[in-house]
Short mmCIF file of C-alpha atoms and ligand atoms in Angstrom, two decimals:
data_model
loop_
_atom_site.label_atom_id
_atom_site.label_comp_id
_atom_site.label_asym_id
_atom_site.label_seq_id
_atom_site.Cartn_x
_atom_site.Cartn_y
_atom_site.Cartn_z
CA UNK A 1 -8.68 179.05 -54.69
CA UNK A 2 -9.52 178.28 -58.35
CA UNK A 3 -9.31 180.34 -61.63
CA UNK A 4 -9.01 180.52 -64.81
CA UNK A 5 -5.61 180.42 -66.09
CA UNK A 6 -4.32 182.27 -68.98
CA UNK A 7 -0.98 180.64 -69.95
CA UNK A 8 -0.87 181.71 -74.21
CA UNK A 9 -2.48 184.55 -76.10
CA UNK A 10 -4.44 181.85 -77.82
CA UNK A 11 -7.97 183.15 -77.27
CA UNK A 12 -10.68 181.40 -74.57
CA UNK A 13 -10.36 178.02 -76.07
CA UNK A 14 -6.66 177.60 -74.05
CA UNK A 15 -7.68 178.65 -70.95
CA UNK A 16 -7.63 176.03 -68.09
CA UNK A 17 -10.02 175.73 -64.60
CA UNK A 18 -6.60 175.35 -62.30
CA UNK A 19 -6.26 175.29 -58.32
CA UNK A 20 -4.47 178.01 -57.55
CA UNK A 21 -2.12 179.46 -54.38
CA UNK A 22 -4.58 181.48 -52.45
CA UNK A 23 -2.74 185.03 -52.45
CA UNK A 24 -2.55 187.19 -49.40
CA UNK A 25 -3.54 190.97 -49.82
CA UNK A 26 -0.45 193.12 -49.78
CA UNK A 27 -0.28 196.50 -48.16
CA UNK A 28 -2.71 198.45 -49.67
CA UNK A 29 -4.32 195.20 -50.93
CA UNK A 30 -7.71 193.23 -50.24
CA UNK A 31 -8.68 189.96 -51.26
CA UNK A 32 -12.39 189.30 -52.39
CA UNK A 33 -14.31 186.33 -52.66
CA UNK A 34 -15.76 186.33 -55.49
CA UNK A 35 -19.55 186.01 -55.46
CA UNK A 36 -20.08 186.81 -59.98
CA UNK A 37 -17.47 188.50 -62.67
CA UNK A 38 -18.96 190.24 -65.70
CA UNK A 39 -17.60 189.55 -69.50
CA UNK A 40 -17.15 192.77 -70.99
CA UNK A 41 -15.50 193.48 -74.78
CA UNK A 42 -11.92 193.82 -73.92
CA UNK A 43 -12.10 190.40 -71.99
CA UNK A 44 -12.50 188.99 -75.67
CA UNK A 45 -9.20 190.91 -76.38
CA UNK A 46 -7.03 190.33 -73.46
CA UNK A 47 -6.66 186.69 -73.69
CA UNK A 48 -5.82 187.13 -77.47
CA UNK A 49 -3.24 189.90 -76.93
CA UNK A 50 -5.34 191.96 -78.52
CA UNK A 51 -5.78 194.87 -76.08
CA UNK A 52 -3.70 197.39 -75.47
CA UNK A 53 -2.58 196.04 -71.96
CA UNK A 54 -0.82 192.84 -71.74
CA UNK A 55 -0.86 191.68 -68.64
CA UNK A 56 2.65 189.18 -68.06
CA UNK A 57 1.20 185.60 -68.83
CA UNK A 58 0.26 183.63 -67.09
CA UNK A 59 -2.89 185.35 -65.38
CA UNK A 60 -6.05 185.21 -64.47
CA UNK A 61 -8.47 186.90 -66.82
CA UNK A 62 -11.57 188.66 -65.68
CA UNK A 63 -11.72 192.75 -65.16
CA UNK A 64 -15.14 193.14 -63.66
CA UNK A 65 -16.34 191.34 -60.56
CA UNK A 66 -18.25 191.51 -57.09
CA UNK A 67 -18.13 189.58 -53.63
CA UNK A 68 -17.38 190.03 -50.23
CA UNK A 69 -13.94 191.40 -48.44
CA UNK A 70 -12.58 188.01 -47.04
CA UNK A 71 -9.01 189.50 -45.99
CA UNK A 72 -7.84 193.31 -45.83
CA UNK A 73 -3.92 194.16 -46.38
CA UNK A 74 -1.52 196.88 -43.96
CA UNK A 75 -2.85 200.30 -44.14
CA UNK A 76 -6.30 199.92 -46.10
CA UNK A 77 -9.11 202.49 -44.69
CA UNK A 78 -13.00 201.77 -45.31
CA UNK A 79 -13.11 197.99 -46.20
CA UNK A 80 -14.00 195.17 -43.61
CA UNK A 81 -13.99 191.59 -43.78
CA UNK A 82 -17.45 190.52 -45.48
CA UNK A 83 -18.54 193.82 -46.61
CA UNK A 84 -20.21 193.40 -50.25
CA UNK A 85 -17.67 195.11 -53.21
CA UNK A 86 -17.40 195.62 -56.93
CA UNK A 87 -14.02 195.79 -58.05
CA UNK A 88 -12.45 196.44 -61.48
CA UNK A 89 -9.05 195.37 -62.76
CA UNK A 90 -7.45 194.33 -65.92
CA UNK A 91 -7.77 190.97 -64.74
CA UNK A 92 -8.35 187.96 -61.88
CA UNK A 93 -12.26 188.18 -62.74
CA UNK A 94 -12.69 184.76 -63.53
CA UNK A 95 -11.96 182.46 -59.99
CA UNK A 96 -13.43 182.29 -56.97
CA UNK A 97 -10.88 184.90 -55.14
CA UNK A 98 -9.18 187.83 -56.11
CA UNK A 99 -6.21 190.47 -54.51
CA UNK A 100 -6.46 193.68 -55.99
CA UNK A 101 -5.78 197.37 -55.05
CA UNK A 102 -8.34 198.84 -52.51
CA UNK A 103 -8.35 201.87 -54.33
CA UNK A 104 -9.88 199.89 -57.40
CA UNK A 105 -12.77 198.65 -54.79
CA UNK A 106 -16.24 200.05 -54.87
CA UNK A 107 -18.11 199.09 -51.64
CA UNK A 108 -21.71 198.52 -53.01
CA UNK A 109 -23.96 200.50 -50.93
CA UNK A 110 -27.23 199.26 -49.12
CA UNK A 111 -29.85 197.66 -51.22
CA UNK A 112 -27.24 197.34 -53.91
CA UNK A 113 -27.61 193.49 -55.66
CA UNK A 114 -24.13 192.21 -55.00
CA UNK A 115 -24.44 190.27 -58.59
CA UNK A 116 -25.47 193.36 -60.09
CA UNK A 117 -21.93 194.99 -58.38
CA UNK A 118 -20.32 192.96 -61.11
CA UNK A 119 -21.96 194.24 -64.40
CA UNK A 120 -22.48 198.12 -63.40
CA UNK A 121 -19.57 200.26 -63.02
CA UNK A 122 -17.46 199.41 -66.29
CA UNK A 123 -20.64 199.91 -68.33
CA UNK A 124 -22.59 202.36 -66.83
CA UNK A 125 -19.59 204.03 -66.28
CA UNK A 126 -18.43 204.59 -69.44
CA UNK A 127 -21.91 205.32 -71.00
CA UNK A 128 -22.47 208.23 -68.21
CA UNK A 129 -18.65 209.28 -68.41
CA UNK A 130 -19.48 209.08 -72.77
CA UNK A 131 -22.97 211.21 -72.65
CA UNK A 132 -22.99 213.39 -69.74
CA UNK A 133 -19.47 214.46 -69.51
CA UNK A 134 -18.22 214.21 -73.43
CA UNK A 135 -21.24 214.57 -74.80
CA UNK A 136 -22.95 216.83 -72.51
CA UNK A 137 -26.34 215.52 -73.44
CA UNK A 138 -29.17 218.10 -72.38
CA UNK A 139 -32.71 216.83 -71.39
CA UNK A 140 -34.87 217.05 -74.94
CA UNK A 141 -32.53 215.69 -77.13
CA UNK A 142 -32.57 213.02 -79.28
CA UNK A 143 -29.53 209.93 -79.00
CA UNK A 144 -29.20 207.53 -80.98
CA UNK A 145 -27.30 204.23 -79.27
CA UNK A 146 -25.69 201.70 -81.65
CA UNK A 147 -25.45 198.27 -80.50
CA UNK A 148 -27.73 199.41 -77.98
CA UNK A 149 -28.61 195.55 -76.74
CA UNK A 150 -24.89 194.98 -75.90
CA UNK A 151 -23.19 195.65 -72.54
CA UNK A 152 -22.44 199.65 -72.40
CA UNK A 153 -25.24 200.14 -75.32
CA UNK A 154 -28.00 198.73 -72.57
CA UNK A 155 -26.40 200.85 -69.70
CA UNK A 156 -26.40 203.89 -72.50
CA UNK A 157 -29.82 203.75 -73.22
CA UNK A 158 -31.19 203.63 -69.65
CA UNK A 159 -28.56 206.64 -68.75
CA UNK A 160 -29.66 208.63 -71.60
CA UNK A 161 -33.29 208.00 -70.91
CA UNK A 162 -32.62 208.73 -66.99
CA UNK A 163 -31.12 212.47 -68.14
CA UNK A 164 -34.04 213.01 -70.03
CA UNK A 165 -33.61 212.35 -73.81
CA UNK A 166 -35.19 210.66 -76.08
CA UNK A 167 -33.45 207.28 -77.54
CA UNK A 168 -33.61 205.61 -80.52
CA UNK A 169 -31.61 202.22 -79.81
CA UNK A 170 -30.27 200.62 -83.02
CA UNK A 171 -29.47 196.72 -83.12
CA UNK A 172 -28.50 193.82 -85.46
CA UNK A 173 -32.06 191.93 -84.94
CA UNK A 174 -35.69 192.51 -84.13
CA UNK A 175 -35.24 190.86 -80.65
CA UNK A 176 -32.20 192.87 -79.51
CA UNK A 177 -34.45 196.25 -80.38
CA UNK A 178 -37.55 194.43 -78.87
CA UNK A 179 -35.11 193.72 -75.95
CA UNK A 180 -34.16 198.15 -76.17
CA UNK A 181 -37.84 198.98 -75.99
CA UNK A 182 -38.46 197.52 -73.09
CA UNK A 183 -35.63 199.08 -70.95
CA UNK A 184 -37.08 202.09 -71.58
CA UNK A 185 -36.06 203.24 -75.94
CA UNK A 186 -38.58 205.19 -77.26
CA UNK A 187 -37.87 203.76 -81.20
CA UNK A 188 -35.55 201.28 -82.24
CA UNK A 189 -34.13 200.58 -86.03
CA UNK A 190 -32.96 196.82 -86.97
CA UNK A 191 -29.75 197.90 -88.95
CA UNK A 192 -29.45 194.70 -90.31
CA UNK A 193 -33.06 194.78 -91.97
CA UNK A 194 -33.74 198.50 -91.86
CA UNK A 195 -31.98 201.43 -93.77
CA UNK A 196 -30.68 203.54 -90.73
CA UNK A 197 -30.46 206.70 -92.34
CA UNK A 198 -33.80 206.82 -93.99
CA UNK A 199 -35.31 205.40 -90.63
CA UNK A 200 -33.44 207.86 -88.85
CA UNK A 201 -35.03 210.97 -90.70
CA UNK A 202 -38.53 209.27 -90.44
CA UNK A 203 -37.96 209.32 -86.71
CA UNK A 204 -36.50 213.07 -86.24
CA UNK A 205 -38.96 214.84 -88.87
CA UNK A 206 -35.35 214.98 -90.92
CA UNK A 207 -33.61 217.07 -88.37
CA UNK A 208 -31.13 213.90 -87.26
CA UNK A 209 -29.80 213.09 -83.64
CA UNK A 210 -28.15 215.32 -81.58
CA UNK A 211 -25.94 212.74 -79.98
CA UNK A 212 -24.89 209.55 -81.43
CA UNK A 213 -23.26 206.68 -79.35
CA UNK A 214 -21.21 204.27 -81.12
CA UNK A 215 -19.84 201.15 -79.44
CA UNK A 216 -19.82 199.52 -82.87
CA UNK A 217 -17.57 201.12 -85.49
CA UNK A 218 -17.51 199.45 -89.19
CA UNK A 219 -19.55 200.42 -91.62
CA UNK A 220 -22.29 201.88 -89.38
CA UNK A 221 -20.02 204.69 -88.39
CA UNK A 222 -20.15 206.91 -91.32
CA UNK A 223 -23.98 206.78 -92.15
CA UNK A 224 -24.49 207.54 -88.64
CA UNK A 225 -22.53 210.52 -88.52
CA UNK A 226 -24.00 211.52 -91.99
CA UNK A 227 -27.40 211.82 -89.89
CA UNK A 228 -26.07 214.08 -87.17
CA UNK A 229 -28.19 217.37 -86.42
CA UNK A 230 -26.88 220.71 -86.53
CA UNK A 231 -23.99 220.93 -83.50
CA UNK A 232 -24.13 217.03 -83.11
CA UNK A 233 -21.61 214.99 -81.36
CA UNK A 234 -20.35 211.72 -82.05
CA UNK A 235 -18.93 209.61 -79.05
CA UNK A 236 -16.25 207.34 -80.43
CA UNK A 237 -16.46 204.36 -77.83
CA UNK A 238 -15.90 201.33 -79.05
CA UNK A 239 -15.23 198.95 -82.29
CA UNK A 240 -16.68 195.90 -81.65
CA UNK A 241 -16.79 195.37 -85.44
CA UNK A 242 -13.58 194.73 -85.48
CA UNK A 243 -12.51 197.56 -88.13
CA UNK A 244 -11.82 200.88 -87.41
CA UNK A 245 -14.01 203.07 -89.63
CA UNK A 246 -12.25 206.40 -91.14
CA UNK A 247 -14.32 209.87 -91.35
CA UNK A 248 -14.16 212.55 -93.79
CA UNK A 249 -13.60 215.56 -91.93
CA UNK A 250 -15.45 217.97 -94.19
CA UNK A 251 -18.74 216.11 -92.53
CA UNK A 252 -17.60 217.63 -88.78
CA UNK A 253 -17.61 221.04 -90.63
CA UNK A 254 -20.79 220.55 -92.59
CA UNK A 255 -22.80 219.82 -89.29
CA UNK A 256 -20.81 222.37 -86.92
CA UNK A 257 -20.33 218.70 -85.52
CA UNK A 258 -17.74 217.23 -83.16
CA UNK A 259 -15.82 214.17 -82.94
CA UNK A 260 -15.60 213.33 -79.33
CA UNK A 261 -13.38 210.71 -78.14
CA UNK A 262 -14.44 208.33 -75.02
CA UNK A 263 -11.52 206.31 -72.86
CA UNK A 264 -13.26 205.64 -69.60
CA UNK A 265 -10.04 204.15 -67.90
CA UNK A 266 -8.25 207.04 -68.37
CA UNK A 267 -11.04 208.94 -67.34
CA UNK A 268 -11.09 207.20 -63.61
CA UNK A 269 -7.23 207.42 -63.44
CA UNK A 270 -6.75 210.68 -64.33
CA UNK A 271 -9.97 212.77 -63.25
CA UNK A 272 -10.71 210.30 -59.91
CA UNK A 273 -12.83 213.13 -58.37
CA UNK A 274 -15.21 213.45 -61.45
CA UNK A 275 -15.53 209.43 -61.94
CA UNK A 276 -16.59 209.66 -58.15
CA UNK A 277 -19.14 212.48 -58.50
CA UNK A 278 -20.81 209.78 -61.70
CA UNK A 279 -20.62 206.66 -59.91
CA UNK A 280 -22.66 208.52 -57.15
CA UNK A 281 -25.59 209.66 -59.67
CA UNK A 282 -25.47 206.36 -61.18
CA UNK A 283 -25.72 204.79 -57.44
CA UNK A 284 -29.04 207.28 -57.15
CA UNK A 285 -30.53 206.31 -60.16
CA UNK A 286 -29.98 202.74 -58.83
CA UNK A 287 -31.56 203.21 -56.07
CA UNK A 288 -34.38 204.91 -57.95
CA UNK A 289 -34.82 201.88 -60.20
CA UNK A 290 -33.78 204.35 -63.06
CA UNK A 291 -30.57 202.25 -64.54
CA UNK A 292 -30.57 198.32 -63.80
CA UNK A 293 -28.58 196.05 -65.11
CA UNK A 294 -29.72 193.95 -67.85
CA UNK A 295 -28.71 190.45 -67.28
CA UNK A 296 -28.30 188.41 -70.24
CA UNK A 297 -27.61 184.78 -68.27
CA UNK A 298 -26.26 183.95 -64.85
CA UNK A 299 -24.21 180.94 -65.76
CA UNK A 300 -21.52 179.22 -63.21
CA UNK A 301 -18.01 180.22 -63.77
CA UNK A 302 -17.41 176.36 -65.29
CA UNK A 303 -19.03 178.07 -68.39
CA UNK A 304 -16.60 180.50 -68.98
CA UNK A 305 -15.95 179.25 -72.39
CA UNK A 306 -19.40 179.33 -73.34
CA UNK A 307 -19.70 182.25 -71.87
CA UNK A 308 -17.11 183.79 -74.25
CA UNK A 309 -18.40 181.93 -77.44
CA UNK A 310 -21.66 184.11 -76.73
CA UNK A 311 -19.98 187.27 -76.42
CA UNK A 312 -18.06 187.00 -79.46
CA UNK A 313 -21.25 185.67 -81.22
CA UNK A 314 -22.98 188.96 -80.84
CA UNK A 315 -25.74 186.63 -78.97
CA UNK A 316 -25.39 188.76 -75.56
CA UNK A 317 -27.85 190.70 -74.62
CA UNK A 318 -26.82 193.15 -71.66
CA UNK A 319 -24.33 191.56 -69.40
CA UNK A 320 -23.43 187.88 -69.09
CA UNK A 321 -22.65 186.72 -65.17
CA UNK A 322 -20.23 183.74 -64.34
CA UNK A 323 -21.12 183.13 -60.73
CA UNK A 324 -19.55 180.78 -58.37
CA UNK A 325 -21.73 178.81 -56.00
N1 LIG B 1 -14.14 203.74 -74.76
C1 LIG B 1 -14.28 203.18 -73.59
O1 LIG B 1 -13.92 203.73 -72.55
C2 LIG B 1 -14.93 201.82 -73.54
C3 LIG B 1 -15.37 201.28 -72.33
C4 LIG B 1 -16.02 200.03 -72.35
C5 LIG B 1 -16.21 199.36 -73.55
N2 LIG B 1 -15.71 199.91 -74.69
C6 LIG B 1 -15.87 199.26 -75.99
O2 LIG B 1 -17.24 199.21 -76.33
C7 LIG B 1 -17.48 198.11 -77.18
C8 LIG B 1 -18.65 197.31 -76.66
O3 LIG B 1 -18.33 196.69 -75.43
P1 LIG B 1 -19.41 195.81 -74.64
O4 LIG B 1 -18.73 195.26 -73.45
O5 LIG B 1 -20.67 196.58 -74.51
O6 LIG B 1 -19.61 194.61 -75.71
P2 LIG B 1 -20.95 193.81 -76.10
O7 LIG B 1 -21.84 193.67 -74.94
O8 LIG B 1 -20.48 192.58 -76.81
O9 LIG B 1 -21.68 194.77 -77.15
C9 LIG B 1 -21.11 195.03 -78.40
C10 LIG B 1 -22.22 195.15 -79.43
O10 LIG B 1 -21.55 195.42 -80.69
C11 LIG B 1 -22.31 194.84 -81.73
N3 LIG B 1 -21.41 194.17 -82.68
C12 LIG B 1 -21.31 194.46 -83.99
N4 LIG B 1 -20.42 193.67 -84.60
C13 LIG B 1 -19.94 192.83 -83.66
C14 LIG B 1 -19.00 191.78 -83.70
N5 LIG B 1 -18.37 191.44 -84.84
N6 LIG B 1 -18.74 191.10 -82.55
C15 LIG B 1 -19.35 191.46 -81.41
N7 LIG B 1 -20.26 192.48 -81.31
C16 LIG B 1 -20.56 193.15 -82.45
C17 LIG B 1 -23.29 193.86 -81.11
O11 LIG B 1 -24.59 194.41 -81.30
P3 LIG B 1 -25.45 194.09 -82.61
O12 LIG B 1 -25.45 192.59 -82.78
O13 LIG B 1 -26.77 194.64 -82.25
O14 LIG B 1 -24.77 194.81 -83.74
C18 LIG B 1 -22.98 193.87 -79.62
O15 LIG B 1 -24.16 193.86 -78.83
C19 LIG B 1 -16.16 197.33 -77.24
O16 LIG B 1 -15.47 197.69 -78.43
C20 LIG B 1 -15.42 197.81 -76.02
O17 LIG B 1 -14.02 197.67 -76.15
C21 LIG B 1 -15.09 201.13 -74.71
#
């Protein structure tokens, strides 16, 4: 096998393309080959040790990815050599084989794009886990999505749209809203061109959002929750940024507002039922052509540091695929 080897915390630059002992699954353990991987945020982090797990260098990084079973380990129920799979793990994305838990294995059902397996779950996951569960977004109200061209802001968007709100996507350029319009937004606002709060009232006759979704942090964070409605909720997800905004809490009280905190990881380890119950509506809607992917570029995995160079760029739009041929 071949991957991408982590061997310092010195960002994407240092990584090296390296053959590589092909590992045999363990008990409990299968081994995919690995048909496209996914770069999400925290890959951007992990090879920096910036994230808050470390895995023990050196490693393969990569937490998103799908293929086929190609070996299964001792005592592993459900999964058969070359039956299609997402997976998701803090790492061993980026090669062309992986070992990882079974229990961290999603087989893709029927009709499922295997490529797509690798840019749904940790996105639409965490956007469905953010405004169905935390947020429990009703059909008829308004949300606005920050950084709603990026990975879990696209997936937001479409989920919001599927429960039946209305969505006004906010971006950094006219062709990321353009881009949020077309998967289904019903207004967008270029933050970068556009005053968001003023834009915001002309959009909700004053009244405000009822949810906003915030992948971005910064200085967007506090204007935005300055335009809540009455009994809002703000989903802390992300802070992409790079700075961790600060709130004063006399605007919670003002609104009858709540701060809501989002850790989809946590979520899946700790409440596995719950996690199963949304990756089952979000399989429906897929199947309904509701959510779908948006995919930014298929590239080959030799473009991994490209690849990461876009990411970091804000250039992204939806979900970047490394695929191996
Ligand atoms: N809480 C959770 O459970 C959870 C789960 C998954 C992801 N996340 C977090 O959500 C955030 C977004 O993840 P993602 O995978 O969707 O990333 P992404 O595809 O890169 O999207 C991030 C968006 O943030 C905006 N942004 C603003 N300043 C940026 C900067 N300096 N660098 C990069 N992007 C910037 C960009 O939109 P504009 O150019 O339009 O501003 C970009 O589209 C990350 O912070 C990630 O860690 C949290």
């Amino acid at each position: 096998m071949h991957g991408w080897l982590c061997e310092t915390l010195d960002g994407a630059e240092a990584l090296s393309w390296r053959e590589l002992p092909t590992p045999e699954p363990g008990p409990g353990q299968v081994r995919i080959a690995i048909q496209a991987a996914s770069l999400n945020f925290p890959d951007l982090l992990i090879v920096k040790g910036q994230y808050q797990f470390r895995p023990p260098l050196p490693f393969v990084p990569g937490s998103e990815f799908s293929g086929v079973v190609d070996a299964v380990g001792a005592g592993v129920q459900g999964l058969r050599v070359g039956q299609p799979v997402a997976a998701i793990g803090s790492s061993g994305g980026f090669a062309t084989h992986a070992v990882i838990d079974a229990l961290r294995v999603l087989p893709l059902p029927p009709g499922f794009d295997i490529a797509h397996g690798a840019a749904f779950a940790f996105t639409y996951g965490t956007s469905h886990h953010a405004l169905l569960d935390r947020g429990q977004l009703a059909a008829g109200e308004t949300v606005l999505v920050l950084g709603a061209a990026g990975g879990v802001g696209s997936a937001a968007v479409q989920i919001a749209k599927a429960a039946g709100a209305r969505v006004i996507a906010a971006a950094s350029s006219d062709e990321k809203c353009a881009l949020c319009r077309e998967i289904g937004a019903d207004a967008s606002i270029n933050y970068t061109s556009q005053d968001l709060r003023a834009e915001l009232k002309g959009l909700t006759d004053g009244r405000g959002p009822d949810i906003v979704y915030d992948p971005v942090g910064g200085s967007l964070a506090e204007p935005a929750f300055r335009s809540l409605a009455w009994r809002g909720r703000y989903l802390v997800v992300g802070f992409a940024e790079g700075s961790i905004p600060a709130l004063p809490l006399n605007l919670p009280l003002l609104k009858g507002a709540a701060l809501v905190g989002v850790f989809w990881g946590d979520f899946v380890r700790r409440e596995p039922e719950r996690n199963a119950a949304a990756m089952t509506q979000l399989a429906q809607w897929y199947a309904q052509g509701l959510v779908r992917p948006v995919i930014d570029n298929k590239w080959p995995m030799s473009e991994l540091k490209a690849a990461y160079a876009r990411m970091a760029n804000r250039q992204v739009r939806g979900k970047l695929l490394l695929v191996n041929p």
